PDB file of C-alpha atoms in Angstrom:
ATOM      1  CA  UNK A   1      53.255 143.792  56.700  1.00  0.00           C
ATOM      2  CA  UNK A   2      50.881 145.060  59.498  1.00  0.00           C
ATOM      3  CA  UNK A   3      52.654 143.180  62.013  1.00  0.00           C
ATOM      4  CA  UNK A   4      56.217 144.488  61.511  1.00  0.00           C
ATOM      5  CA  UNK A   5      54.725 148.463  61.435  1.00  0.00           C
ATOM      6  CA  UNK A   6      52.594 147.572  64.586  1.00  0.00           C
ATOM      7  CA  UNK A   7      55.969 146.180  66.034  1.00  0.00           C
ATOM      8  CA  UNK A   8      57.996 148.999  65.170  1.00  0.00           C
ATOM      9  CA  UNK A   9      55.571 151.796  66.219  1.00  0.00           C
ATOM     10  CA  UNK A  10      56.010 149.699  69.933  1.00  0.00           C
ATOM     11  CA  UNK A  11      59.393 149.625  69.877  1.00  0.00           C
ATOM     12  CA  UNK A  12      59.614 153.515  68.686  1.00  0.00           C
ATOM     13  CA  UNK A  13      56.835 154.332  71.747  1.00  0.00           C
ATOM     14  CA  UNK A  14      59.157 151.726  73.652  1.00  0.00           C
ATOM     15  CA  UNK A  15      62.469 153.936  73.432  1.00  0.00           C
ATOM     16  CA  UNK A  16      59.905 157.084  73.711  1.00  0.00           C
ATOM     17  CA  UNK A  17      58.925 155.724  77.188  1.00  0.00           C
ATOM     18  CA  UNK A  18      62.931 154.870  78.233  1.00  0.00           C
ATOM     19  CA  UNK A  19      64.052 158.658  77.246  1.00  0.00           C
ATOM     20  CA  UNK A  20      61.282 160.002  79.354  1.00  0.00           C
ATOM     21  CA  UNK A  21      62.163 157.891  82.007  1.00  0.00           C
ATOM     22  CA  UNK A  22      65.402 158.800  82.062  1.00  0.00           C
ATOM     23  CA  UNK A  23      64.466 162.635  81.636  1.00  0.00           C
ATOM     24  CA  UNK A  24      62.587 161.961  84.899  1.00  0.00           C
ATOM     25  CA  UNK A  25      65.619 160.545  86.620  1.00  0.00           C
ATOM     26  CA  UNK A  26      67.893 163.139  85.536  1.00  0.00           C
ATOM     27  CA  UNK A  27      64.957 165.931  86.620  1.00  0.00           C
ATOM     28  CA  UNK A  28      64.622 164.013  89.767  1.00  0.00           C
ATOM     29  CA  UNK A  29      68.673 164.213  90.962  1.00  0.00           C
ATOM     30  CA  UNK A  30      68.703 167.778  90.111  1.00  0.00           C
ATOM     31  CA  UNK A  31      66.033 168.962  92.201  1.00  0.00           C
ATOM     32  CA  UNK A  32      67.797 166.537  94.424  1.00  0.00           C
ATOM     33  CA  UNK A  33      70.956 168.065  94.212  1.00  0.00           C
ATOM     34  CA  UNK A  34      69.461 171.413  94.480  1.00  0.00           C
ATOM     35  CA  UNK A  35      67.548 170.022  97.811  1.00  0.00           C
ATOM     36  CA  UNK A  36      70.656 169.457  99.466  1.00  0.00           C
ATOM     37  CA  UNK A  37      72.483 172.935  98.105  1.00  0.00           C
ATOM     38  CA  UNK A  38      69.612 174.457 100.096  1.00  0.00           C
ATOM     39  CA  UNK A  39      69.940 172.736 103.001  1.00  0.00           C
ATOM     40  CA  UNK A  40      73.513 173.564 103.626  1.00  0.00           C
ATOM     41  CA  UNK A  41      73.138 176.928 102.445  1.00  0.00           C
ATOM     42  CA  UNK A  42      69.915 177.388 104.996  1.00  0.00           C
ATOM     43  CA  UNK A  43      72.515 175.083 107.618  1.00  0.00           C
ATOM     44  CA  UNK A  44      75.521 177.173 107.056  1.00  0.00           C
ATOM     45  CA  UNK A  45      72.955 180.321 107.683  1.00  0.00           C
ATOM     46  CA  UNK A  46      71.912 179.257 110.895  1.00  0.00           C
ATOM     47  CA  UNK A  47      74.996 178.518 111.962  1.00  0.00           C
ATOM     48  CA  UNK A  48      76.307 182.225 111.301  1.00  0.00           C
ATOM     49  CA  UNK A  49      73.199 183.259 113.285  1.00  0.00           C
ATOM     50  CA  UNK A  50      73.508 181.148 116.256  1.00  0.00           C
ATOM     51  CA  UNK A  51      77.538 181.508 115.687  1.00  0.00           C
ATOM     52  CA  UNK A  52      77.086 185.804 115.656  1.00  0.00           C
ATOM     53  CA  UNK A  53      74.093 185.611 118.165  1.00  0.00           C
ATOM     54  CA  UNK A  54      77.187 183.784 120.565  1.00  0.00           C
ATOM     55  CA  UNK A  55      79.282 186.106 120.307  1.00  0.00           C
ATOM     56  CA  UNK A  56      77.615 189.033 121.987  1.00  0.00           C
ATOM     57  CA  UNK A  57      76.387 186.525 124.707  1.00  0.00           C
ATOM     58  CA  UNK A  58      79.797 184.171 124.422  1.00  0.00           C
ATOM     59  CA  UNK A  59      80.328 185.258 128.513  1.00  0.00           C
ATOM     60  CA  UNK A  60      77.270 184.458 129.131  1.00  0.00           C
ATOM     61  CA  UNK A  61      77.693 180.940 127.660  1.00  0.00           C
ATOM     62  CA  UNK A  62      80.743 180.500 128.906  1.00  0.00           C
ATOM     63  CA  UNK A  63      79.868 181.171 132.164  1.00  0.00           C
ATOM     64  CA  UNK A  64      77.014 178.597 131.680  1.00  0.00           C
ATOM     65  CA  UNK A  65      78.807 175.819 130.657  1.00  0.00           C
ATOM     66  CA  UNK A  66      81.624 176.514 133.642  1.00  0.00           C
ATOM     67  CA  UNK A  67      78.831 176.952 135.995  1.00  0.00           C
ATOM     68  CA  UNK A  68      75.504 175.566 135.181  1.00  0.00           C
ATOM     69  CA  UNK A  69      75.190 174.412 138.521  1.00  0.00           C
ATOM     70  CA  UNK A  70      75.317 178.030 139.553  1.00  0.00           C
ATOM     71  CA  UNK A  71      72.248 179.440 137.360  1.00  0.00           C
ATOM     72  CA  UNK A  72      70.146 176.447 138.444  1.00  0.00           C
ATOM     73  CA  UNK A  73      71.037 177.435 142.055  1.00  0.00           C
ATOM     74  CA  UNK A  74      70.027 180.926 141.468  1.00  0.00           C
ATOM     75  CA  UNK A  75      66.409 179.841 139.643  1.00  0.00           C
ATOM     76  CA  UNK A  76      65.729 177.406 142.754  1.00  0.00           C
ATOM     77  CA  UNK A  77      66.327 180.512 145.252  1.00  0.00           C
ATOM     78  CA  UNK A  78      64.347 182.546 143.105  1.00  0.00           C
ATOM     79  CA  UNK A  79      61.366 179.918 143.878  1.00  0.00           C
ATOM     80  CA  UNK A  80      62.173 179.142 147.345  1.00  0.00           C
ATOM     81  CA  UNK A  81      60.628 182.175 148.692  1.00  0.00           C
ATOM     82  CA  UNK A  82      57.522 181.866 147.046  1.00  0.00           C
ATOM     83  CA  UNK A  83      56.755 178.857 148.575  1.00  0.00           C
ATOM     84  CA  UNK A  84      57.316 180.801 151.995  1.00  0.00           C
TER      85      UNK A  84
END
């Protein structure tokens, strides 16, 4: 019967479309995954940067966080006699 072939060539295309789908899915959370590996890896990076970058000016920074008031101080005197 023409009917029944034409019927089960859609359903055949039918479950052809449904795997692809789902190939696409799949495809889609890995480059997902592999997204979000990168951005931790390219996090965790900068981190050891800013982290080793610190540590030769950690006095500096610490000195700037106990006395921020102090370098702000020091940049208005700095512009003070300019103005004079």
């Amino acid at each position: 019967d023409y009917y029944t072939t034409l019927h089960h060539h859609y359903h055949y295309r039918h479950q052809e479309v449904i795997l692809l789908d789902n190939h696409i899915k799949k495809t889609k959370t890995k480059i997902q995954a592999i997204q979000n590996i990168l951005v931790q890896a390219l996090t965790k990076i900068i981190i050891i940067i800013i982290i080793q970058r610190l540590k030769k000016k950690k006095y500096l920074l610490f000195f700037f966080l106990t006395q921020p008031f102090f370098f702000f101080s020091q940049t208005k005197k700095k512009k003070n006699p300019k103005k004079k």
